[in-house]
PDB file of C-alpha atoms in Angstrom:
ATOM      1  CA  MET A   8      -5.344 -13.169  -9.392  1.00 94.00           C
ATOM      2  CA  LEU A   9      -2.777 -10.724  -8.012  1.00 98.00           C
ATOM      3  CA  THR A  10       0.934 -11.494  -8.312  1.00 98.00           C
ATOM      4  CA  LEU A  11       2.441 -12.565  -4.971  1.00 98.00           C
ATOM      5  CA  ALA A  12       5.914 -12.441  -3.421  1.00 98.00           C
ATOM      6  CA  ARG A  13       6.395 -15.058  -0.687  1.00 98.00           C
ATOM      7  CA  HIS A  14       8.850 -14.909   2.190  1.00 98.00           C
ATOM      8  CA  GLY A  15       9.528 -17.572   4.799  1.00 96.00           C
ATOM      9  CA  ALA A  16       7.524 -20.707   5.544  1.00 95.00           C
ATOM     10  CA  PRO A  17       4.252 -21.346   7.404  1.00 94.00           C
ATOM     11  CA  THR A  18       4.526 -21.455  11.227  1.00 93.00           C
ATOM     12  CA  ASP A  19       2.070 -21.555  14.132  1.00 94.00           C
ATOM     13  CA  LEU A  20       1.509 -17.819  13.646  1.00 94.00           C
ATOM     14  CA  PRO A  21      -1.000 -16.681  11.002  1.00 95.00           C
ATOM     15  CA  PRO A  22       0.560 -15.611   7.680  1.00 97.00           C
ATOM     16  CA  LEU A  23       0.889 -11.862   7.098  1.00 98.00           C
ATOM     17  CA  LEU A  24      -0.459 -10.272   3.910  1.00 98.00           C
ATOM     18  CA  ILE A  25       1.219  -6.958   2.973  1.00 98.00           C
ATOM     19  CA  VAL A  26      -0.697  -4.553   0.705  1.00 98.00           C
ATOM     20  CA  HIS A  27       1.262  -1.636  -0.803  1.00 98.00           C
ATOM     21  CA  GLY A  28       0.055   1.876  -1.569  1.00 97.00           C
ATOM     22  CA  LEU A  29      -0.451   3.873  -4.772  1.00 97.00           C
ATOM     23  CA  PHE A  30       2.492   3.590  -7.237  1.00 97.00           C
ATOM     24  CA  GLY A  31       4.038   0.939  -4.968  1.00 97.00           C
ATOM     25  CA  SER A  32       4.703  -2.790  -5.287  1.00 97.00           C
ATOM     26  CA  ALA A  33       5.438  -5.909  -3.273  1.00 97.00           C
ATOM     27  CA  ARG A  34       9.110  -5.210  -3.983  1.00 94.00           C
ATOM     28  CA  ASN A  35       8.973  -1.978  -1.939  1.00 93.00           C
ATOM     29  CA  TRP A  36       8.246  -4.140   1.106  1.00 96.00           C
ATOM     30  CA  GLY A  37      10.903  -6.791   0.445  1.00 96.00           C
ATOM     31  CA  ALA A  38      13.254  -5.915   3.312  1.00 95.00           C
ATOM     32  CA  ILE A  39      10.515  -5.693   5.954  1.00 96.00           C
ATOM     33  CA  ALA A  40       8.789  -8.820   4.617  1.00 97.00           C
ATOM     34  CA  LYS A  41      12.036 -10.772   4.754  1.00 97.00           C
ATOM     35  CA  ARG A  42      12.756  -9.730   8.355  1.00 96.00           C
ATOM     36  CA  LEU A  43       9.212 -10.477   9.537  1.00 96.00           C
ATOM     37  CA  SER A  44       9.374 -13.903   7.877  1.00 97.00           C
ATOM     38  CA  ASP A  45      11.670 -15.123  10.670  1.00 96.00           C
ATOM     39  CA  SER A  46       8.538 -16.039  12.638  1.00 94.00           C
ATOM     40  CA  ARG A  47       5.792 -16.530  10.043  1.00 96.00           C
ATOM     41  CA  GLU A  48       5.076 -16.718   6.340  1.00 98.00           C
ATOM     42  CA  VAL A  49       4.767 -13.268   4.756  1.00 98.00           C
ATOM     43  CA  ILE A  50       3.014 -12.688   1.433  1.00 98.00           C
ATOM     44  CA  ALA A  51       3.256  -9.309  -0.311  1.00 98.00           C
ATOM     45  CA  VAL A  52       0.970  -8.558  -3.263  1.00 98.00           C
ATOM     46  CA  ASP A  53       1.246  -6.405  -6.353  1.00 98.00           C
ATOM     47  CA  MET A  54      -2.120  -4.643  -6.566  1.00 98.00           C
ATOM     48  CA  ARG A  55      -4.031  -4.457  -9.859  1.00 98.00           C
ATOM     49  CA  ASN A  56      -2.559  -1.918 -12.299  1.00 98.00           C
ATOM     50  CA  HIS A  57       0.772  -2.068 -10.433  1.00 98.00           C
ATOM     51  CA  ALA A  58       4.078  -3.911 -11.000  1.00 97.00           C
ATOM     52  CA  ASN A  59       3.569  -7.504 -12.191  1.00 96.00           C
ATOM     53  CA  SER A  60      -0.179  -7.825 -11.596  1.00 98.00           C
ATOM     54  CA  PHE A  61      -2.863  -7.545 -14.251  1.00 98.00           C
ATOM     55  CA  TRP A  62      -4.091  -4.256 -15.694  1.00 98.00           C
ATOM     56  CA  ASN A  63      -7.789  -3.407 -15.589  1.00 98.00           C
ATOM     57  CA  ASP A  64      -9.909  -0.326 -16.291  1.00 97.00           C
ATOM     58  CA  THR A  65     -11.525  -0.570 -12.841  1.00 98.00           C
ATOM     59  CA  HIS A  66      -9.512   0.613  -9.849  1.00 98.00           C
ATOM     60  CA  ASP A  67     -11.831   1.172  -6.895  1.00 98.00           C
ATOM     61  CA  TYR A  68     -11.858  -0.132  -3.338  1.00 98.00           C
ATOM     62  CA  PRO A  69     -14.629  -2.743  -3.699  1.00 98.00           C
ATOM     63  CA  THR A  70     -12.696  -4.457  -6.519  1.00 98.00           C
ATOM     64  CA  MET A  71      -9.352  -4.114  -4.694  1.00 98.00           C
ATOM     65  CA  ALA A  72     -10.879  -5.622  -1.529  1.00 98.00           C
ATOM     66  CA  ALA A  73     -12.309  -8.450  -3.647  1.00 98.00           C
ATOM     67  CA  ASP A  74      -8.837  -9.057  -5.141  1.00 98.00           C
ATOM     68  CA  LEU A  75      -7.420  -9.425  -1.624  1.00 98.00           C
ATOM     69  CA  ALA A  76     -10.258 -11.734  -0.572  1.00 98.00           C
ATOM     70  CA  GLU A  77      -9.449 -13.950  -3.559  1.00 98.00           C
ATOM     71  CA  VAL A  78      -5.798 -14.174  -2.472  1.00 98.00           C
ATOM     72  CA  ILE A  79      -6.679 -15.115   1.126  1.00 98.00           C
ATOM     73  CA  GLU A  80      -9.331 -17.626   0.044  1.00 98.00           C
ATOM     74  CA  ALA A  81      -6.779 -19.287  -2.237  1.00 98.00           C
ATOM     75  CA  GLU A  82      -4.442 -19.637   0.764  1.00 96.00           C
ATOM     76  CA  GLY A  83      -7.225 -21.481   2.566  1.00 96.00           C
ATOM     77  CA  HIS A  84      -7.188 -19.705   5.948  1.00 96.00           C
ATOM     78  CA  PRO A  85      -7.572 -16.214   7.468  1.00 98.00           C
ATOM     79  CA  MET A  86      -4.517 -13.975   7.577  1.00 98.00           C
ATOM     80  CA  ASP A  87      -3.154 -10.959   9.411  1.00 98.00           C
ATOM     81  CA  VAL A  88      -3.279  -8.006   7.003  1.00 98.00           C
ATOM     82  CA  LEU A  89      -1.067  -4.905   6.782  1.00 98.00           C
ATOM     83  CA  GLY A  90      -2.009  -2.163   4.323  1.00 98.00           C
ATOM     84  CA  HIS A  91      -0.327   1.183   3.616  1.00 98.00           C
ATOM     85  CA  SER A  92      -2.155   4.220   2.193  1.00 97.00           C
ATOM     86  CA  MET A  93      -4.244   2.967  -0.782  1.00 98.00           C
ATOM     87  CA  GLY A  94      -3.494  -0.561   0.396  1.00 98.00           C
ATOM     88  CA  GLY A  95      -4.667   0.415   3.866  1.00 98.00           C
ATOM     89  CA  LYS A  96      -8.028   1.529   2.488  1.00 98.00           C
ATOM     90  CA  ALA A  97      -8.386  -1.685   0.482  1.00 98.00           C
ATOM     91  CA  SER A  98      -7.488  -3.690   3.607  1.00 98.00           C
ATOM     92  CA  MET A  99     -10.006  -1.788   5.757  1.00 98.00           C
ATOM     93  CA  LEU A 100     -12.771  -2.477   3.241  1.00 98.00           C
ATOM     94  CA  LEU A 101     -11.712  -6.133   3.123  1.00 98.00           C
ATOM     95  CA  ALA A 102     -12.057  -6.357   6.929  1.00 98.00           C
ATOM     96  CA  LEU A 103     -15.474  -4.669   6.818  1.00 98.00           C
ATOM     97  CA  THR A 104     -16.846  -6.821   3.983  1.00 98.00           C
ATOM     98  CA  ARG A 105     -15.084 -10.125   4.756  1.00 98.00           C
ATOM     99  CA  PRO A 106     -14.234 -10.112   8.486  1.00 98.00           C
ATOM    100  CA  ASP A 107     -13.961 -13.917   8.346  1.00 98.00           C
ATOM    101  CA  LEU A 108     -10.733 -13.547   6.327  1.00 98.00           C
ATOM    102  CA  VAL A 109      -8.874 -11.075   8.598  1.00 98.00           C
ATOM    103  CA  ASN A 110      -7.372 -12.038  11.982  1.00 98.00           C
ATOM    104  CA  ARG A 111      -5.670  -8.751  12.781  1.00 98.00           C
ATOM    105  CA  LEU A 112      -5.419  -5.562  10.753  1.00 98.00           C
ATOM    106  CA  VAL A 113      -2.647  -2.954  10.615  1.00 98.00           C
ATOM    107  CA  VAL A 114      -3.480   0.273   8.772  1.00 98.00           C
ATOM    108  CA  ALA A 115      -0.388   2.335   7.958  1.00 98.00           C
ATOM    109  CA  ASP A 116      -0.864   6.112   7.721  1.00 97.00           C
ATOM    110  CA  ILE A 117      -4.359   6.354   6.246  1.00 98.00           C
ATOM    111  CA  ALA A 118      -7.907   6.808   7.568  1.00 98.00           C
ATOM    112  CA  PRO A 119     -11.297   5.578   6.263  1.00 98.00           C
ATOM    113  CA  VAL A 120     -12.163   9.017   4.872  1.00 98.00           C
ATOM    114  CA  ALA A 121     -12.005  10.842   1.551  1.00 97.00           C
ATOM    115  CA  TYR A 122      -8.984  13.086   0.945  1.00 96.00           C
ATOM    116  CA  GLY A 123      -8.967  16.332  -1.001  1.00 91.00           C
ATOM    117  CA  HIS A 124      -5.515  15.967  -2.552  1.00 87.00           C
ATOM    118  CA  SER A 125      -4.676  14.252  -5.836  1.00 89.00           C
ATOM    119  CA  GLN A 126      -1.587  12.441  -7.087  1.00 93.00           C
ATOM    120  CA  THR A 127      -2.205  13.218 -10.762  1.00 95.00           C
ATOM    121  CA  HIS A 128       0.805  15.574 -10.750  1.00 95.00           C
ATOM    122  CA  LEU A 129       3.030  12.535 -10.183  1.00 96.00           C
ATOM    123  CA  ILE A 130       1.333  10.707 -13.043  1.00 97.00           C
ATOM    124  CA  ALA A 131       2.030  13.744 -15.239  1.00 97.00           C
ATOM    125  CA  ALA A 132       5.680  13.678 -14.113  1.00 97.00           C
ATOM    126  CA  MET A 133       6.019   9.977 -14.954  1.00 98.00           C
ATOM    127  CA  ARG A 134       4.351  10.477 -18.316  1.00 97.00           C
ATOM    128  CA  GLY A 135       6.614  13.429 -19.000  1.00 96.00           C
ATOM    129  CA  LEU A 136       9.841  11.545 -18.299  1.00 96.00           C
ATOM    130  CA  ASP A 137      11.900  11.244 -21.474  1.00 94.00           C
ATOM    131  CA  LEU A 138      12.557   7.494 -21.758  1.00 94.00           C
ATOM    132  CA  SER A 139      14.625   7.689 -24.948  1.00 90.00           C
ATOM    133  CA  GLY A 140      18.168   6.347 -24.568  1.00 89.00           C
ATOM    134  CA  LEU A 141      17.609   5.784 -20.859  1.00 92.00           C
ATOM    135  CA  ASP A 142      19.965   3.113 -19.500  1.00 87.00           C
ATOM    136  CA  SER A 143      20.531   3.920 -15.815  1.00 94.00           C
ATOM    137  CA  ARG A 144      18.471   4.768 -12.748  1.00 94.00           C
ATOM    138  CA  ALA A 145      20.817   7.680 -11.995  1.00 96.00           C
ATOM    139  CA  GLU A 146      20.042   9.255 -15.383  1.00 96.00           C
ATOM    140  CA  ALA A 147      16.318   8.589 -14.887  1.00 97.00           C
ATOM    141  CA  ASP A 148      16.535  10.327 -11.495  1.00 97.00           C
ATOM    142  CA  ARG A 149      18.325  13.301 -13.040  1.00 97.00           C
ATOM    143  CA  ARG A 150      15.608  13.676 -15.694  1.00 97.00           C
ATOM    144  CA  LEU A 151      12.726  13.156 -13.254  1.00 97.00           C
ATOM    145  CA  ALA A 152      14.199  15.825 -10.927  1.00 97.00           C
ATOM    146  CA  GLN A 153      13.028  18.437 -13.437  1.00 95.00           C
ATOM    147  CA  SER A 154       9.418  17.765 -12.371  1.00 96.00           C
ATOM    148  CA  VAL A 155       9.689  16.029  -8.961  1.00 95.00           C
ATOM    149  CA  GLU A 156      11.831  17.907  -6.439  1.00 94.00           C
ATOM    150  CA  ASN A 157      11.716  15.436  -3.524  1.00 91.00           C
ATOM    151  CA  PRO A 158      14.494  12.821  -3.945  1.00 92.00           C
ATOM    152  CA  GLN A 159      12.644  10.281  -1.754  1.00 88.00           C
ATOM    153  CA  VAL A 160       9.532  10.528  -3.935  1.00 91.00           C
ATOM    154  CA  ARG A 161      11.667  10.162  -7.079  1.00 94.00           C
ATOM    155  CA  ALA A 162      13.388   7.064  -5.674  1.00 92.00           C
ATOM    156  CA  PHE A 163       9.989   5.575  -4.803  1.00 92.00           C
ATOM    157  CA  LEU A 164       8.493   6.245  -8.252  1.00 95.00           C
ATOM    158  CA  LEU A 165      11.573   4.968 -10.088  1.00 95.00           C
ATOM    159  CA  GLN A 166      11.166   1.545  -8.465  1.00 94.00           C
ATOM    160  CA  SER A 167       8.269   1.127 -10.906  1.00 96.00           C
ATOM    161  CA  LEU A 168      10.372   1.979 -13.968  1.00 97.00           C
ATOM    162  CA  ASP A 169      11.432  -1.098 -15.935  1.00 96.00           C
ATOM    163  CA  LEU A 170      14.823  -0.209 -17.418  1.00 94.00           C
ATOM    164  CA  ARG A 171      15.312  -3.739 -18.796  1.00 92.00           C
ATOM    165  CA  ALA A 172      12.400  -3.319 -21.205  1.00 91.00           C
ATOM    166  CA  ASP A 173      13.224  -2.009 -24.659  1.00 88.00           C
ATOM    167  CA  PRO A 174      12.243   0.782 -24.644  1.00 89.00           C
ATOM    168  CA  PRO A 175      12.013   1.348 -20.850  1.00 94.00           C
ATOM    169  CA  ARG A 176       8.440   1.485 -19.529  1.00 95.00           C
ATOM    170  CA  TRP A 177       6.468   2.202 -16.366  1.00 97.00           C
ATOM    171  CA  ARG A 178       5.068  -0.897 -14.638  1.00 97.00           C
ATOM    172  CA  LEU A 179       1.953   1.115 -13.784  1.00 98.00           C
ATOM    173  CA  ASN A 180      -1.336   1.511 -15.649  1.00 98.00           C
ATOM    174  CA  LEU A 181      -1.100   5.297 -15.547  1.00 98.00           C
ATOM    175  CA  ASP A 182      -4.250   5.781 -17.662  1.00 97.00           C
ATOM    176  CA  ALA A 183      -6.494   3.774 -15.333  1.00 98.00           C
ATOM    177  CA  LEU A 184      -4.954   5.257 -12.193  1.00 98.00           C
ATOM    178  CA  GLU A 185      -5.428   8.786 -13.495  1.00 97.00           C
ATOM    179  CA  ARG A 186      -9.043   8.158 -14.563  1.00 97.00           C
ATOM    180  CA  GLN A 187      -9.961   6.743 -11.159  1.00 97.00           C
ATOM    181  CA  MET A 188      -7.885   9.047  -8.957  1.00 97.00           C
ATOM    182  CA  ASP A 189     -11.018  10.471  -7.294  1.00 97.00           C
ATOM    183  CA  LEU A 190     -11.976   6.932  -6.223  1.00 97.00           C
ATOM    184  CA  ILE A 191      -8.438   6.241  -4.964  1.00 98.00           C
ATOM    185  CA  THR A 192      -8.298   9.379  -2.817  1.00 97.00           C
ATOM    186  CA  GLY A 193     -11.948   8.879  -1.853  1.00 98.00           C
ATOM    187  CA  TRP A 194     -13.666   6.302   0.360  1.00 98.00           C
ATOM    188  CA  PRO A 195     -16.748   4.231  -0.522  1.00 98.00           C
ATOM    189  CA  ASP A 196     -20.092   4.389   1.295  1.00 97.00           C
ATOM    190  CA  VAL A 197     -19.856   1.766   4.049  1.00 97.00           C
ATOM    191  CA  SER A 198     -22.957   2.858   5.980  1.00 95.00           C
ATOM    192  CA  GLY A 199     -24.642  -0.518   5.433  1.00 94.00           C
ATOM    193  CA  LEU A 200     -21.717  -2.556   6.799  1.00 97.00           C
ATOM    194  CA  ALA A 201     -21.257  -3.774  10.359  1.00 98.00           C
ATOM    195  CA  PRO A 202     -18.124  -2.639  12.229  1.00 98.00           C
ATOM    196  CA  TYR A 203     -15.068  -4.888  12.141  1.00 98.00           C
ATOM    197  CA  GLU A 204     -14.733  -6.292  15.655  1.00 98.00           C
ATOM    198  CA  GLY A 205     -11.183  -7.681  15.350  1.00 98.00           C
ATOM    199  CA  PRO A 206      -7.986  -6.054  16.657  1.00 98.00           C
ATOM    200  CA  VAL A 207      -6.773  -3.113  14.561  1.00 98.00           C
ATOM    201  CA  LEU A 208      -3.647  -0.961  14.815  1.00 98.00           C
ATOM    202  CA  PHE A 209      -3.631   2.435  13.099  1.00 98.00           C
ATOM    203  CA  LEU A 210       0.088   3.174  12.800  1.00 98.00           C
ATOM    204  CA  SER A 211       0.904   6.684  11.579  1.00 97.00           C
ATOM    205  CA  GLY A 212       3.947   8.837  10.926  1.00 96.00           C
ATOM    206  CA  ALA A 213       4.175  11.630  13.501  1.00 96.00           C
ATOM    207  CA  GLU A 214       5.237  14.043  10.725  1.00 95.00           C
ATOM    208  CA  SER A 215       2.337  13.020   8.456  1.00 95.00           C
ATOM    209  CA  ASP A 216      -1.074  14.712   8.306  1.00 94.00           C
ATOM    210  CA  TYR A 217      -2.938  11.772   6.761  1.00 96.00           C
ATOM    211  CA  VAL A 218      -4.615  10.635  10.010  1.00 96.00           C
ATOM    212  CA  ARG A 219      -6.082  13.754  11.613  1.00 94.00           C
ATOM    213  CA  ALA A 220      -7.883  14.013  14.946  1.00 93.00           C
ATOM    214  CA  GLU A 221     -11.218  14.576  13.197  1.00 93.00           C
ATOM    215  CA  ALA A 222     -10.974  11.110  11.601  1.00 96.00           C
ATOM    216  CA  ARG A 223     -10.868   9.344  14.970  1.00 96.00           C
ATOM    217  CA  PRO A 224     -14.665   9.173  15.522  1.00 97.00           C
ATOM    218  CA  VAL A 225     -15.027   7.542  12.076  1.00 97.00           C
ATOM    219  CA  ILE A 226     -12.232   5.087  12.891  1.00 98.00           C
ATOM    220  CA  ARG A 227     -13.819   4.213  16.256  1.00 98.00           C
ATOM    221  CA  ALA A 228     -17.245   3.689  14.670  1.00 98.00           C
ATOM    222  CA  LEU A 229     -15.941   1.274  12.024  1.00 98.00           C
ATOM    223  CA  PHE A 230     -13.186  -0.354  14.110  1.00 98.00           C
ATOM    224  CA  PRO A 231     -14.254  -0.355  17.800  1.00 98.00           C
ATOM    225  CA  LYS A 232     -11.085  -2.160  18.935  1.00 98.00           C
ATOM    226  CA  ALA A 233      -8.721   0.190  17.094  1.00 98.00           C
ATOM    227  CA  ARG A 234      -5.488   1.251  18.777  1.00 97.00           C
ATOM    228  CA  MET A 235      -3.554   4.302  17.588  1.00 97.00           C
ATOM    229  CA  ALA A 236       0.207   4.731  17.527  1.00 97.00           C
ATOM    230  CA  ARG A 237       2.626   7.185  15.940  1.00 97.00           C
ATOM    231  CA  ILE A 238       6.240   6.740  14.887  1.00 97.00           C
ATOM    232  CA  PRO A 239       8.326   9.839  15.785  1.00 97.00           C
ATOM    233  CA  GLY A 240      10.226  11.426  12.918  1.00 95.00           C
ATOM    234  CA  ALA A 241       8.316   9.510  10.225  1.00 94.00           C
ATOM    235  CA  GLY A 242       6.145  10.914   7.459  1.00 93.00           C
ATOM    236  CA  HIS A 243       3.664   9.173   5.157  1.00 93.00           C
ATOM    237  CA  TRP A 244       6.182   6.554   3.948  1.00 90.00           C
ATOM    238  CA  LEU A 245       6.838   5.532   7.559  1.00 93.00           C
ATOM    239  CA  HIS A 246       7.963   1.984   6.677  1.00 93.00           C
ATOM    240  CA  ALA A 247      10.719   3.360   4.420  1.00 90.00           C
ATOM    241  CA  GLU A 248      11.708   6.293   6.647  1.00 91.00           C
ATOM    242  CA  LYS A 249      11.778   4.412   9.991  1.00 94.00           C
ATOM    243  CA  PRO A 250      11.855   0.709   9.046  1.00 94.00           C
ATOM    244  CA  ARG A 251      13.209  -0.615  12.351  1.00 95.00           C
ATOM    245  CA  GLU A 252      10.695   1.298  14.460  1.00 97.00           C
ATOM    246  CA  PHE A 253       7.906   0.288  12.085  1.00 97.00           C
ATOM    247  CA  GLU A 254       8.936  -3.357  12.285  1.00 97.00           C
ATOM    248  CA  ALA A 255       9.125  -3.244  16.090  1.00 97.00           C
ATOM    249  CA  ALA A 256       5.608  -1.795  16.362  1.00 97.00           C
ATOM    250  CA  LEU A 257       4.297  -4.492  14.019  1.00 96.00           C
ATOM    251  CA  ARG A 258       5.879  -7.293  16.024  1.00 96.00           C
ATOM    252  CA  VAL A 259       4.420  -6.048  19.313  1.00 96.00           C
ATOM    253  CA  PHE A 260       0.908  -5.857  17.847  1.00 97.00           C
ATOM    254  CA  LEU A 261       0.906  -8.993  15.666  1.00 95.00           C
ATOM    255  CA  ASN A 262       2.657 -11.315  18.120  1.00 87.00           C
TER     256      ASN A 262
END
């Protein structure tokens, strides 16, 4: 099963399951999870091939949705689910295939469509990082800057670098993620599935182009009760760029 990070204790409110995006981890969501745990239990997962969870050659949305279903079934009751990017797609497929397990769904800056871009250039950058004699995150950032210009992206990627290992290593199954990148940026055929009739919030960054107007008919068809909201000044990593605004929007919808 996936590795979990728990925050807070059970209350009258349903627990919240947080599902990170590509190259992410439960740890990325620690601050938000801790703050939200003032009113409910919050469980963040490490997805397969990420952080402390198991590695596997298969990395597609049906298996990721099944991983999440296993977590919720082990908890013994339905949960509210928040998924970002890749985690948002896995969470959407979970709601469509196992609606009995999802009370409310929040999809952060992603749509149920295939995307034309690839993140293999970031995998190449991580593979190309010289790990020899590396003993500080500052030095790792300096070296990674040769191939990744954006300091925010570097900081995000470096959260998955284990500097305590000897030698340092990436806590990501880069081979599997690279092989299945088309499946990660894609979206499975869901034509045989019934729409998810529960409440859904599609929360996007106003500066991001991941949820375009042309995706709205697809969203409405699969999630008839979907509400749309945008966070001003935020891009794709909206929870990191505007954490307070993101948290406030979550509280309004989930509570």
